Amino acid sequence: MKKVKADPKGVLTGSHYMDGDFALAEGGLAAGCRFFGGYPITPSTETAERFSERIPMVGGVFIQMEDELASIISMIGAVWGGKKAMTVTSGPGFSLMMENIGLAAITETPLVIANVQRGGPSTGLPTLPGQQDMMQARWGSHGDYNIIALSPDSPQECFDLTIKAFNLSEIYRVPVFIMTDECIGHMHEKVVIPPAEEIEVVERKWYTGPKDKYLPFKLDKDGIPFMVKAGDGYRFHITGLTHDERGYPLLNSKAQDIKVRHIVDKINDNADKIIILEEEDIDGADIVVISYGITSRVAFRAVQTARKAGIKVGTIRLITVWPFPEKLINKLAKKVKAFVFPEINYGQMVREVERSSAGQTKVFPVHHCGGGVHNPDDIFKVIKEAAK
Amino acid sequence: MTDIRFSGYGGQGVIRMGLIIGKALSLYDNKYATMTQSFGPEARGSACSSQLVVSEDRVLYPYIITPEILVSMSQEAYDKYEPELKDNSIMITDNDLVKLKPLKRKIKIYSVPATRFAEELGNRIIANLVMIGFFASITKIASQDSIKKALPGLVPDRFLNLNIKAFDKGFEYGLKFLKKESNKKP
C-alpha cells in the first residue's frame, strides 16, 4: 500500500460552515476523486452540484448520466481508465445501482458511493431522513460478495470518512459506501479541512511489470491484485462473468469457488483493520446502546438522561457499519444485561446485533420508520425498560 | 443551549439568515451551531424556516423543539410558528408584515420595519440583513464583528457593502429600541 499526501489542488483547506452534502464532495476532491458520474436525486443533489462546480477546477470530469444504472457503469469505466471515481445518490437511485454494484464487486473495482438516505420504500420521503438502506448496502446485489460501509454523524465526518472510503476502496479493491442521511446531508455545521500535507491518500496499486505478463486478478502477497490504466498498452479483460486470473470467463464451480471466497474473505479477513468504532464507558455497563450516523447523536442525549437516572450505560458508535463488529458484540453479550439499538428503520442493523449476541443477552431495538430522528425520550424509555 | 427559528416566506432570505448567524457563531465566536432548514415546496413561496441550535458543547439533537427565539418576517410564518413559543421566549418580527395576535404567554416582542428600511436603502432583498442587525443587537447571541466576517461567501461580493449597511441599520435600530425600553422601566 502506497500512501501519499493529498494533491493540494483538490483540498479546500480552512474552516467552513458547510452541509454534509457539500462536505462529501470536498472529501472526495481531497481524496483525489477526479471523476463523478451521477444523476441528481434529493436529498443528495447538493453533492452533485458541488462536484459539477468544483471538479472541473481540479482537472476532473463531471458527467450527469441519463440514470443511476449508467452512473455506476460510467464510474467503473473511469476507474479502469485510471481515475478515482465517486457518485452520490439516495434510495431509488441506490436501487437502480444494485446490479452493477455486483459488477464492481466481481471485477474488484475500487469506487465510492455515498447514499444520502431518505425514507423509503420507493419514492417514500424525498426530503426527510431515513436509515433504511443499511441491509441493501450489504446485500442489495445478487450473489455472494462483500463491501465496506461507513456512517458519518456530522458534516465534518462526511468530509473525513469520504477520504477514508477512498483509501479503503483502493486498499481492498472494493466498492465502499458512505451511508449518511438527509438530516446530516442538509445540516450545516463547522467543517475543518486540513492542509493537503496532513491528508493521507492511498494510491492505486499500479502494476509495473512487463506488459505481456499482466494478470488483472492474480493475487499479490497481500491478497489484492494490481491494476493498470486502460490505454497504457496492457492487454486485459474485465467481465461480470466468473473469471480466472487473466479476467477471461471460466464458468465452472472451481473458478466460482475461488472467486467468491476471495471477494468475500478479503473483507472478512481484514475486518479488524477495517472496523472503526467509538466506545464509551463499556466496562461495567449494564446496558450498551449501539448506534450509528445521526441516530448516535440523538442516542447520546438519551444516554445522558439515563446516566443521570443512575443507569450504568455504555455506548458504541459504529463508524464502520459493514463489516459489522460481530466479535466485539459477541464478547460484550456475555457481560451486559441488554443491548439497545435505535435506528431510523423498522429493524435492520439490529439483526446483526441479535446474530452476534447469539442468544446470550437481550436485544432491544428502538424503531423509527423514517421521516425524522428519534425523540431522545423514546430511546430513554427503552433503556429504562432494558435495565429493569 | 439556545434554539432559534428564523421564519418568513420563501425568497426573503430566511435560510440565509440561519446560515449567516450559524457561520458567525461556529467559525468566529467559538460556539457550536447546527443549522437545519425546511425543504420541499414550502421553501419556495409559503412559510419556510431555518433552525439554529446554539450551544457551548457539541449539539446532539439537531432539530429545535421549542424555540427560545422566533424571528418572523411574514404573517403566515408567524401564524404557523408562534404557537410553539413558551413563556419568557423572544419574538422578533417585521412589524410592517406581521400583525400580532393578543398574547397568551409571557413573550417579549421586538419589532423592526426591516423591509421598509431595506427599501429605503435601495433594495428590499436586503431586508434579511436589516433583521439580522436588529436580531444581533437585541439578542447579543452573535457578535457584530463575527456576523460581518461571516458575510463574504454568503452574500454576492458586489452587494457586500450594501448588506453591511443594512446590517448596521438594523443593529442601530435595535440599540435605540433597547434604550427606549430601559428608559420606560421605573
Coordinates of C-alpha atoms in Angstrom, one line a residue:
Chain A
M1 CA 0.0 0.0 0.0
K2 CA 1.5 3.3 -1.0
K3 CA 0.4 6.4 0.9
V4 CA 1.0 9.8 -0.5
K5 CA 0.0 13.3 0.6
A6 CA -3.2 14.7 -1.0
D7 CA -3.0 16.7 -4.1
P8 CA -3.3 20.3 -2.9
K9 CA -5.4 21.2 -5.9
G10 CA -8.4 19.3 -4.6
V11 CA -8.1 20.4 -0.9
L12 CA -10.1 23.4 0.2
T13 CA -8.0 24.0 3.4
G14 CA -9.7 26.1 6.0
S15 CA -12.8 26.3 8.3
H16 CA -16.1 26.3 6.6
Y17 CA -19.8 26.4 7.5
M18 CA -20.9 23.6 5.3
D19 CA -23.7 21.0 4.9
G20 CA -23.0 17.3 4.8
D21 CA -23.7 17.0 1.1
F22 CA -21.0 19.6 0.3
A23 CA -18.6 18.0 2.7
L24 CA -19.0 14.7 0.9
A25 CA -17.9 16.4 -2.3
E26 CA -15.0 18.2 -0.6
G27 CA -13.9 14.9 0.9
G28 CA -13.9 13.2 -2.5
L29 CA -11.9 16.0 -4.1
A30 CA -9.4 15.9 -1.3
A31 CA -9.1 12.2 -1.6
G32 CA -8.2 12.6 -5.3
C33 CA -11.6 11.8 -6.9
R34 CA -11.4 13.1 -10.5
F35 CA -14.5 11.5 -12.0
F36 CA -18.1 12.0 -10.9
G37 CA -20.8 10.2 -12.9
G38 CA -24.2 10.7 -11.3
Y39 CA -27.8 11.5 -11.5
P40 CA -29.2 14.1 -9.1
I41 CA -31.7 13.0 -6.6
T42 CA -33.0 14.6 -3.4
P43 CA -31.5 14.8 -0.8
S44 CA -28.1 14.2 -2.3
T45 CA -28.3 16.7 -5.2
E46 CA -26.1 19.3 -3.4
T47 CA -23.2 16.9 -3.6
A48 CA -23.6 16.5 -7.4
E49 CA -24.0 20.3 -7.7
R50 CA -20.8 20.9 -5.7
F51 CA -18.9 18.4 -7.8
S52 CA -20.2 19.9 -11.0
E53 CA -18.8 23.3 -9.9
R54 CA -15.6 22.1 -8.3
I55 CA -14.3 19.1 -10.2
P56 CA -13.5 20.9 -13.5
M57 CA -11.4 23.3 -11.5
V58 CA -9.1 20.5 -10.4
G59 CA -8.9 18.8 -13.8
G60 CA -11.6 16.3 -13.2
V61 CA -14.7 15.3 -15.1
F62 CA -18.3 15.6 -14.1
I63 CA -20.9 13.8 -16.2
Q64 CA -24.6 13.9 -15.5
M65 CA -25.6 10.4 -16.7
E66 CA -29.1 9.5 -18.0
D67 CA -29.9 7.5 -14.9
E68 CA -28.2 5.7 -12.0
L69 CA -27.6 2.5 -13.9
A70 CA -25.4 4.4 -16.3
S71 CA -23.9 6.4 -13.4
I72 CA -22.3 3.4 -11.8
I73 CA -21.2 1.9 -15.1
S74 CA -19.5 5.2 -16.0
M75 CA -17.6 5.1 -12.8
I76 CA -16.4 1.5 -13.3
G77 CA -15.2 2.6 -16.8
A78 CA -13.5 5.7 -15.3
V79 CA -11.7 3.6 -12.7
W80 CA -10.3 1.2 -15.2
G81 CA -9.3 4.3 -17.2
G82 CA -7.2 5.2 -14.2
K83 CA -9.3 7.7 -12.3
K84 CA -10.6 7.7 -8.7
A85 CA -14.4 7.9 -9.1
M86 CA -17.4 8.7 -6.8
T87 CA -21.1 9.2 -7.1
V88 CA -23.9 10.1 -4.7
T89 CA -27.5 9.1 -4.6
S90 CA -30.5 8.3 -2.4
G91 CA -32.9 5.3 -2.1
P92 CA -34.4 5.0 -5.5
G93 CA -31.1 5.7 -7.3
F94 CA -29.3 3.3 -5.0
S95 CA -31.8 0.6 -6.0
L96 CA -31.1 1.2 -9.7
M97 CA -27.3 0.9 -9.0
M98 CA -27.6 -2.5 -7.4
E99 CA -27.0 -4.7 -10.4
N100 CA -23.7 -3.0 -11.2
I101 CA -22.5 -2.8 -7.7
G102 CA -22.2 -6.5 -8.2
L103 CA -20.2 -5.8 -11.4
A104 CA -17.9 -3.6 -9.3
A105 CA -17.6 -6.3 -6.7
I106 CA -16.7 -9.2 -9.0
T107 CA -14.3 -7.0 -11.1
E108 CA -12.8 -5.7 -7.8
T109 CA -13.2 -2.1 -8.9
P110 CA -12.5 0.5 -6.2
L111 CA -15.1 3.2 -6.1
V112 CA -17.1 5.2 -3.6
I113 CA -20.9 5.6 -3.5
A114 CA -22.5 7.9 -1.0
N115 CA -26.1 7.3 -0.1
V116 CA -27.9 10.2 1.5
Q117 CA -30.7 8.1 2.8
R118 CA -34.3 9.3 2.8
G119 CA -37.4 7.5 3.9
G120 CA -38.4 4.5 1.7
P121 CA -39.5 2.2 0.2
S122 CA -40.0 3.6 -3.3
T123 CA -40.2 7.3 -3.7
G124 CA -41.0 7.5 0.0
L125 CA -40.0 10.7 1.7
P126 CA -37.6 12.6 -0.6
T127 CA -36.9 15.5 1.8
L128 CA -36.8 13.6 5.1
P129 CA -34.2 11.3 6.7
G130 CA -34.1 7.5 7.0
Q131 CA -31.6 4.7 7.7
Q132 CA -33.5 2.2 5.7
D133 CA -30.9 1.2 3.1
M134 CA -28.5 -0.4 5.5
M135 CA -29.1 -4.0 4.6
Q136 CA -29.5 -3.1 1.0
A137 CA -25.9 -1.7 1.1
R138 CA -24.6 -5.1 2.2
W139 CA -26.9 -7.5 0.3
G140 CA -28.5 -5.4 -2.4
S141 CA -26.9 -7.0 -5.5
H142 CA -27.4 -10.7 -6.3
G143 CA -24.8 -13.3 -5.5
D144 CA -22.2 -13.5 -2.7
Y145 CA -19.8 -10.6 -2.4
N146 CA -18.7 -8.1 0.2
I147 CA -18.4 -4.4 0.6
I148 CA -17.4 -1.8 3.2
A149 CA -19.8 0.8 4.5
L150 CA -19.1 3.8 6.7
S151 CA -21.6 6.0 8.5
P152 CA -20.8 9.7 9.3
D153 CA -22.5 11.5 12.2
S154 CA -21.8 15.1 11.1
P155 CA -20.8 17.2 8.1
Q156 CA -17.2 17.0 9.4
E157 CA -17.3 13.2 9.3
C158 CA -18.8 13.4 5.8
F159 CA -15.5 15.0 4.8
D160 CA -13.3 12.8 6.9
L161 CA -15.0 9.5 6.0
T162 CA -15.1 10.1 2.3
I163 CA -11.3 10.3 2.3
K164 CA -11.3 7.1 4.4
A165 CA -13.7 5.5 2.0
F166 CA -11.5 6.2 -1.0
N167 CA -8.5 4.8 0.9
L168 CA -10.3 1.6 1.9
S169 CA -11.6 1.1 -1.7
E170 CA -8.0 1.3 -3.0
I171 CA -6.5 -0.9 -0.3
Y172 CA -9.1 -3.7 -0.8
R173 CA -10.2 -3.0 -4.4
V174 CA -13.8 -2.9 -3.3
P175 CA -16.9 -0.6 -3.5
V176 CA -17.2 1.5 -0.4
F177 CA -20.4 3.1 0.7
I178 CA -20.9 6.2 2.8
M179 CA -24.3 5.7 4.4
T180 CA -25.4 9.1 5.5
D181 CA -28.9 10.6 5.6
E182 CA -31.0 13.7 4.8
C183 CA -30.5 15.2 8.2
I184 CA -26.7 15.2 8.0
G185 CA -26.8 15.9 4.3
H186 CA -28.7 19.1 4.7
M187 CA -27.3 20.1 8.2
H188 CA -24.8 22.9 8.3
E189 CA -22.0 22.8 10.8
K190 CA -18.4 23.7 11.1
V191 CA -16.2 21.6 8.8
V192 CA -12.4 21.9 9.2
I193 CA -10.4 20.9 6.1
P194 CA -6.8 20.4 7.0
P195 CA -3.8 21.3 4.8
A196 CA -3.1 18.9 1.9
E197 CA 0.1 17.7 3.5
E198 CA -1.8 16.4 6.6
I199 CA -4.2 14.3 4.4
E200 CA -3.0 10.8 3.7
V201 CA -4.2 9.3 0.4
V202 CA -3.8 5.7 -0.6
E203 CA -2.5 5.4 -4.2
R204 CA -3.8 2.8 -6.5
K205 CA -1.8 -0.4 -6.6
W206 CA -0.3 0.1 -10.1
Y207 CA 1.3 -2.8 -11.9
T208 CA 4.8 -2.0 -13.2
G209 CA 5.9 -5.4 -14.6
P210 CA 6.4 -6.4 -18.2
K211 CA 3.4 -5.7 -20.4
D212 CA 2.8 -9.2 -21.6
K213 CA 2.8 -10.6 -18.0
Y214 CA -0.1 -8.5 -16.5
L215 CA -2.8 -10.5 -14.9
P216 CA -5.6 -8.3 -13.5
F217 CA -6.9 -10.8 -11.0
K218 CA -3.7 -12.5 -9.9
L219 CA -3.4 -12.1 -6.1
D220 CA -0.4 -10.3 -4.8
K221 CA 1.1 -11.2 -1.4
D222 CA -1.4 -9.1 0.4
G223 CA -4.3 -10.8 -1.4
I224 CA -5.1 -7.8 -3.6
P225 CA -4.3 -7.8 -7.4
F226 CA -2.6 -5.0 -9.2
M227 CA -4.4 -2.6 -11.6
V228 CA -3.4 -0.9 -14.8
K229 CA -4.8 2.0 -16.8
A230 CA -6.7 1.2 -20.0
G231 CA -4.9 2.6 -22.9
D232 CA -1.4 2.2 -21.4
G233 CA -0.7 -0.8 -23.6
Y234 CA -1.7 -3.6 -21.3
R235 CA -4.0 -6.3 -22.6
F236 CA -6.6 -7.3 -20.1
H237 CA -10.2 -8.4 -20.0
I238 CA -12.8 -7.3 -17.5
T239 CA -16.2 -9.2 -17.3
G240 CA -19.0 -9.8 -14.9
L241 CA -18.8 -13.5 -15.7
T242 CA -16.9 -15.6 -13.3
H243 CA -13.3 -15.3 -14.5
D244 CA -9.7 -16.5 -14.0
E245 CA -6.6 -14.6 -13.2
R246 CA -6.5 -13.2 -16.7
G247 CA -10.0 -11.9 -16.4
Y248 CA -11.3 -14.4 -19.0
P249 CA -14.6 -16.2 -18.4
L250 CA -14.2 -19.5 -16.7
L251 CA -17.6 -20.9 -16.0
N252 CA -17.2 -23.8 -13.6
S253 CA -17.7 -24.4 -9.9
K254 CA -13.9 -24.4 -9.1
A255 CA -13.3 -21.0 -10.6
Q256 CA -16.5 -19.8 -8.9
D257 CA -15.4 -21.1 -5.5
I258 CA -12.0 -19.3 -5.8
K259 CA -13.6 -16.0 -6.9
V260 CA -16.5 -15.9 -4.4
R261 CA -14.3 -16.8 -1.5
H262 CA -11.8 -14.2 -2.5
I263 CA -14.2 -11.3 -2.9
V264 CA -16.0 -12.1 0.4
D265 CA -13.0 -13.1 2.5
K266 CA -10.7 -10.2 1.6
I267 CA -13.0 -8.0 3.7
N268 CA -13.9 -10.6 6.4
D269 CA -10.2 -11.5 7.0
N270 CA -9.3 -7.8 7.4
A271 CA -12.4 -6.8 9.4
D272 CA -10.3 -6.0 12.5
K273 CA -8.3 -3.5 10.4
I274 CA -11.4 -2.0 8.7
I275 CA -13.7 -1.6 11.6
I276 CA -13.7 1.8 13.3
L277 CA -15.9 2.5 16.2
E278 CA -16.1 4.6 19.3
E279 CA -16.7 3.1 22.7
E280 CA -17.6 4.9 25.9
D281 CA -18.0 3.5 29.4
I282 CA -18.3 -0.1 28.2
D283 CA -16.6 -1.6 31.3
G284 CA -19.1 -2.3 34.0
A285 CA -22.0 -1.2 31.9
D286 CA -25.4 -2.9 32.4
I287 CA -26.8 -1.5 29.2
V288 CA -24.9 -0.8 26.0
V289 CA -26.5 1.5 23.4
I290 CA -25.3 0.8 19.9
S291 CA -26.0 3.3 17.2
Y292 CA -24.6 4.9 14.0
G293 CA -24.9 8.1 12.0
I294 CA -27.3 10.8 13.0
T295 CA -29.0 8.5 15.4
S296 CA -25.9 8.2 17.6
R297 CA -26.1 11.9 18.4
V298 CA -29.7 11.6 19.4
A299 CA -29.0 8.4 21.3
F300 CA -26.2 10.1 23.3
R301 CA -28.7 12.6 24.6
A302 CA -30.9 9.7 25.8
V303 CA -27.8 8.1 27.4
Q304 CA -27.0 11.3 29.3
T305 CA -30.5 11.2 30.7
A306 CA -30.2 7.5 31.6
R307 CA -26.9 8.1 33.4
K308 CA -28.5 10.9 35.4
A309 CA -31.2 8.4 36.4
G310 CA -28.5 6.1 37.7
I311 CA -28.4 3.5 35.0
K312 CA -25.0 2.2 34.0
V313 CA -25.0 2.8 30.3
G314 CA -22.1 2.4 27.8
T315 CA -22.2 3.3 24.2
I316 CA -20.8 2.0 20.9
R317 CA -20.9 4.2 17.9
L318 CA -20.4 2.3 14.7
I319 CA -18.3 4.4 12.2
T320 CA -17.8 1.3 10.1
V321 CA -21.2 -0.3 9.8
W322 CA -20.0 -3.0 7.3
P323 CA -18.2 -5.2 8.1
F324 CA -20.1 -5.4 11.4
P325 CA -18.1 -5.8 14.6
E326 CA -19.5 -9.2 15.4
K327 CA -16.6 -10.4 17.6
L328 CA -16.9 -7.4 19.9
I329 CA -20.6 -7.7 20.2
N330 CA -20.4 -11.4 20.9
K331 CA -17.8 -10.8 23.7
L332 CA -19.9 -8.0 25.2
A333 CA -23.1 -10.1 25.0
K334 CA -21.6 -12.3 27.8
K335 CA -21.3 -9.3 30.1
V336 CA -24.2 -6.9 29.6
K337 CA -27.8 -7.1 30.7
A338 CA -29.0 -5.9 27.3
F339 CA -28.2 -4.0 24.1
V340 CA -30.4 -1.1 23.0
F341 CA -30.2 -0.3 19.3
P342 CA -32.1 2.8 17.9
E343 CA -32.0 3.2 14.2
I344 CA -34.2 5.0 11.7
N345 CA -35.8 1.9 10.2
Y346 CA -38.1 -0.9 11.3
G347 CA -35.2 -3.2 12.4
Q348 CA -32.2 -3.7 10.1
M349 CA -28.7 -3.5 11.7
V350 CA -30.2 -4.7 15.0
R351 CA -30.4 -8.1 13.3
E352 CA -26.6 -8.1 13.3
V353 CA -26.6 -7.5 17.0
E354 CA -29.0 -10.3 17.6
R355 CA -27.0 -12.6 15.3
S356 CA -23.7 -11.7 17.0
S357 CA -25.2 -11.9 20.5
A358 CA -26.3 -15.5 19.8
G359 CA -28.9 -15.5 22.5
Q360 CA -26.5 -14.6 25.3
T361 CA -28.3 -11.3 26.1
K362 CA -31.4 -9.4 25.4
V363 CA -31.5 -7.0 22.4
F364 CA -34.0 -4.1 22.4
P365 CA -34.5 -2.3 19.1
V366 CA -35.9 1.3 19.1
H367 CA -37.6 1.7 15.8
H368 CA -38.3 4.8 13.9
C369 CA -39.8 4.3 10.4
G370 CA -38.2 7.4 8.8
G371 CA -39.1 11.0 8.2
G372 CA -37.3 12.3 11.3
V373 CA -34.9 11.4 14.0
H374 CA -35.9 9.7 17.3
N375 CA -37.2 11.7 20.2
P376 CA -34.4 11.0 22.8
D377 CA -37.2 10.3 25.3
D378 CA -38.3 7.3 23.3
I379 CA -34.8 5.9 23.4
F380 CA -34.5 6.7 27.2
K381 CA -37.7 4.8 27.8
V382 CA -36.3 1.6 26.2
I383 CA -33.0 2.0 28.1
K384 CA -35.1 2.1 31.3
E385 CA -37.1 -0.9 30.3
A386 CA -33.9 -2.8 29.3
A387 CA -32.3 -2.0 32.7
K388 CA -35.2 -3.5 34.7
Chain B
M1 CA -28.3 25.9 24.7
T2 CA -30.4 28.3 22.6
D3 CA -32.9 27.2 19.9
I4 CA -33.7 29.8 17.3
R5 CA -36.1 29.7 14.4
F6 CA -35.9 32.2 11.6
S7 CA -39.1 32.2 9.5
G8 CA -40.7 34.1 6.7
Y9 CA -41.7 33.2 3.1
G10 CA -39.5 31.5 0.6
G11 CA -37.4 34.2 -1.2
Q12 CA -36.9 36.5 1.8
G13 CA -33.5 35.1 2.7
V14 CA -34.7 33.2 5.7
I15 CA -32.4 30.2 5.2
R16 CA -29.6 32.7 4.6
M17 CA -30.2 34.3 8.0
G18 CA -29.7 30.9 9.7
L19 CA -26.5 30.4 7.6
I20 CA -25.1 33.8 8.4
I21 CA -25.7 33.6 12.2
G22 CA -24.6 29.9 12.2
K23 CA -21.4 30.6 10.4
A24 CA -20.6 33.6 12.6
L25 CA -21.1 31.6 15.8
S26 CA -19.3 28.5 14.7
L27 CA -16.3 30.0 12.9
Y28 CA -15.7 33.2 14.8
D29 CA -17.5 33.0 18.2
N30 CA -16.3 29.6 19.2
K31 CA -19.7 28.2 19.7
Y32 CA -21.4 25.1 18.3
A33 CA -24.2 26.0 15.9
T34 CA -26.1 23.4 13.9
M35 CA -28.5 24.7 11.2
T36 CA -31.3 22.8 9.6
Q37 CA -33.8 24.1 7.2
S38 CA -37.2 23.4 5.7
F39 CA -37.1 21.6 2.4
G40 CA -39.7 20.9 -0.2
P41 CA -42.3 23.0 -1.8
E42 CA -42.9 25.2 1.3
A43 CA -39.4 26.6 0.9
R44 CA -40.4 28.3 -2.3
G45 CA -43.2 30.8 -1.6
S46 CA -45.1 30.0 1.5
A47 CA -44.0 29.8 5.1
C48 CA -40.4 28.5 5.4
S49 CA -37.9 28.5 8.2
S50 CA -34.3 27.8 9.2
Q51 CA -33.5 26.4 12.6
L52 CA -30.4 27.0 14.6
V53 CA -29.3 25.2 17.7
V54 CA -26.6 27.1 19.5
S55 CA -24.6 25.6 22.3
E56 CA -21.3 25.7 24.3
D57 CA -20.9 22.0 23.7
R58 CA -21.5 19.8 20.8
V59 CA -25.1 19.8 19.6
L60 CA -26.5 16.3 19.9
Y61 CA -30.2 16.7 18.9
P62 CA -30.1 18.7 15.7
Y63 CA -33.7 20.0 15.5
I64 CA -35.4 22.5 17.7
I65 CA -38.5 21.6 19.7
T66 CA -39.5 24.8 21.4
P67 CA -37.6 27.8 20.1
E68 CA -36.4 30.4 22.7
I69 CA -36.2 32.9 19.9
L70 CA -38.6 33.2 16.9
V71 CA -37.9 35.6 14.1
S72 CA -40.9 36.1 11.8
M73 CA -40.8 38.0 8.6
S74 CA -44.3 37.1 7.3
Q75 CA -47.8 36.7 8.7
E76 CA -48.1 33.1 7.6
A77 CA -44.8 32.1 9.2
Y78 CA -45.8 34.0 12.4
D79 CA -49.2 32.2 12.5
K80 CA -47.5 28.9 11.9
Y81 CA -44.7 29.1 14.4
E82 CA -45.9 31.5 17.1
P83 CA -47.8 28.7 18.9
E84 CA -44.5 26.9 19.5
L85 CA -43.3 29.6 21.9
K86 CA -43.3 29.1 25.6
D87 CA -43.2 31.6 28.5
N88 CA -40.2 34.0 28.5
S89 CA -39.2 33.4 24.9
I90 CA -38.4 36.2 22.5
M91 CA -40.3 37.1 19.4
I92 CA -38.8 39.3 16.7
T93 CA -40.9 40.5 13.8
D94 CA -41.1 42.8 10.8
N95 CA -43.9 45.0 12.1
D96 CA -45.0 46.1 8.6
L97 CA -45.5 42.5 7.6
V98 CA -46.7 40.8 10.8
K99 CA -49.9 41.7 12.7
L100 CA -49.5 40.4 16.2
K101 CA -52.3 38.5 17.9
P102 CA -53.2 39.1 21.5
L103 CA -50.5 37.4 23.7
K104 CA -51.4 34.4 25.7
R105 CA -48.0 33.8 27.2
K106 CA -45.2 36.0 28.6
I107 CA -43.4 36.6 25.4
K108 CA -41.0 39.6 24.8
I109 CA -41.7 41.2 21.5
Y110 CA -39.2 43.2 19.5
S111 CA -40.2 44.7 16.1
V112 CA -38.4 46.4 13.3
P113 CA -39.7 47.6 9.9
A114 CA -37.0 45.6 8.2
T115 CA -38.5 45.5 4.7
R116 CA -39.2 49.2 4.7
F117 CA -35.7 50.1 5.9
A118 CA -34.3 47.8 3.2
E119 CA -36.4 49.6 0.5
E120 CA -35.1 52.9 1.8
L121 CA -31.6 51.6 1.4
G122 CA -32.4 50.8 -2.2
N123 CA -33.4 47.1 -2.3
R124 CA -35.9 45.1 -0.3
I125 CA -33.8 42.0 -0.9
I126 CA -31.6 43.1 2.0
A127 CA -34.5 43.1 4.5
N128 CA -33.0 39.9 6.0
L129 CA -29.7 41.7 6.8
V130 CA -31.7 44.6 8.5
M131 CA -33.4 41.8 10.5
I132 CA -30.1 40.2 11.3
G133 CA -28.7 43.5 12.6
F134 CA -31.7 44.0 14.7
F135 CA -31.6 40.4 16.0
A136 CA -27.9 40.8 16.9
S137 CA -28.3 44.0 18.9
I138 CA -31.4 42.6 20.7
T139 CA -30.2 39.1 21.5
K140 CA -26.4 39.6 21.6
I141 CA -26.1 35.9 20.7
A142 CA -23.6 36.5 17.9
S143 CA -21.1 39.4 17.9
Q144 CA -21.3 42.2 15.4
D145 CA -17.8 41.6 14.1
S146 CA -18.4 37.8 13.7
I147 CA -21.5 38.4 11.7
K148 CA -19.8 40.9 9.4
K149 CA -16.9 38.4 9.0
A150 CA -19.4 35.7 8.0
L151 CA -20.9 37.7 5.2
P152 CA -18.4 37.2 2.4
G153 CA -19.4 34.0 0.5
L154 CA -22.9 34.2 1.8
V155 CA -23.9 37.4 0.0
P156 CA -22.8 38.4 -3.5
D157 CA -19.4 40.2 -3.4
R158 CA -20.8 43.2 -5.3
F159 CA -23.5 43.7 -2.7
L160 CA -21.3 43.2 0.3
N161 CA -21.3 46.8 1.3
L162 CA -25.0 47.2 0.9
N163 CA -25.6 44.2 3.1
I164 CA -23.3 45.6 5.7
K165 CA -25.2 48.9 5.6
A166 CA -28.4 47.0 6.0
F167 CA -27.0 45.2 9.0
D168 CA -25.8 48.4 10.6
K169 CA -29.2 50.0 10.1
G170 CA -30.9 47.1 11.9
F171 CA -28.3 47.0 14.6
E172 CA -28.6 50.7 15.4
Y173 CA -32.4 50.5 15.4
G174 CA -32.1 47.6 17.9
L175 CA -29.8 49.6 20.2
K176 CA -32.3 52.5 20.1
F177 CA -35.1 50.1 20.8
L178 CA -33.4 48.7 23.9
K179 CA -32.5 52.2 25.1
K180 CA -36.1 53.3 24.8
E181 CA -37.2 50.2 26.6
S182 CA -34.8 50.7 29.5
N183 CA -36.0 54.3 29.9
K184 CA -39.5 53.1 30.2
K185 CA -38.7 50.9 33.2
P186 CA -39.2 52.6 36.5

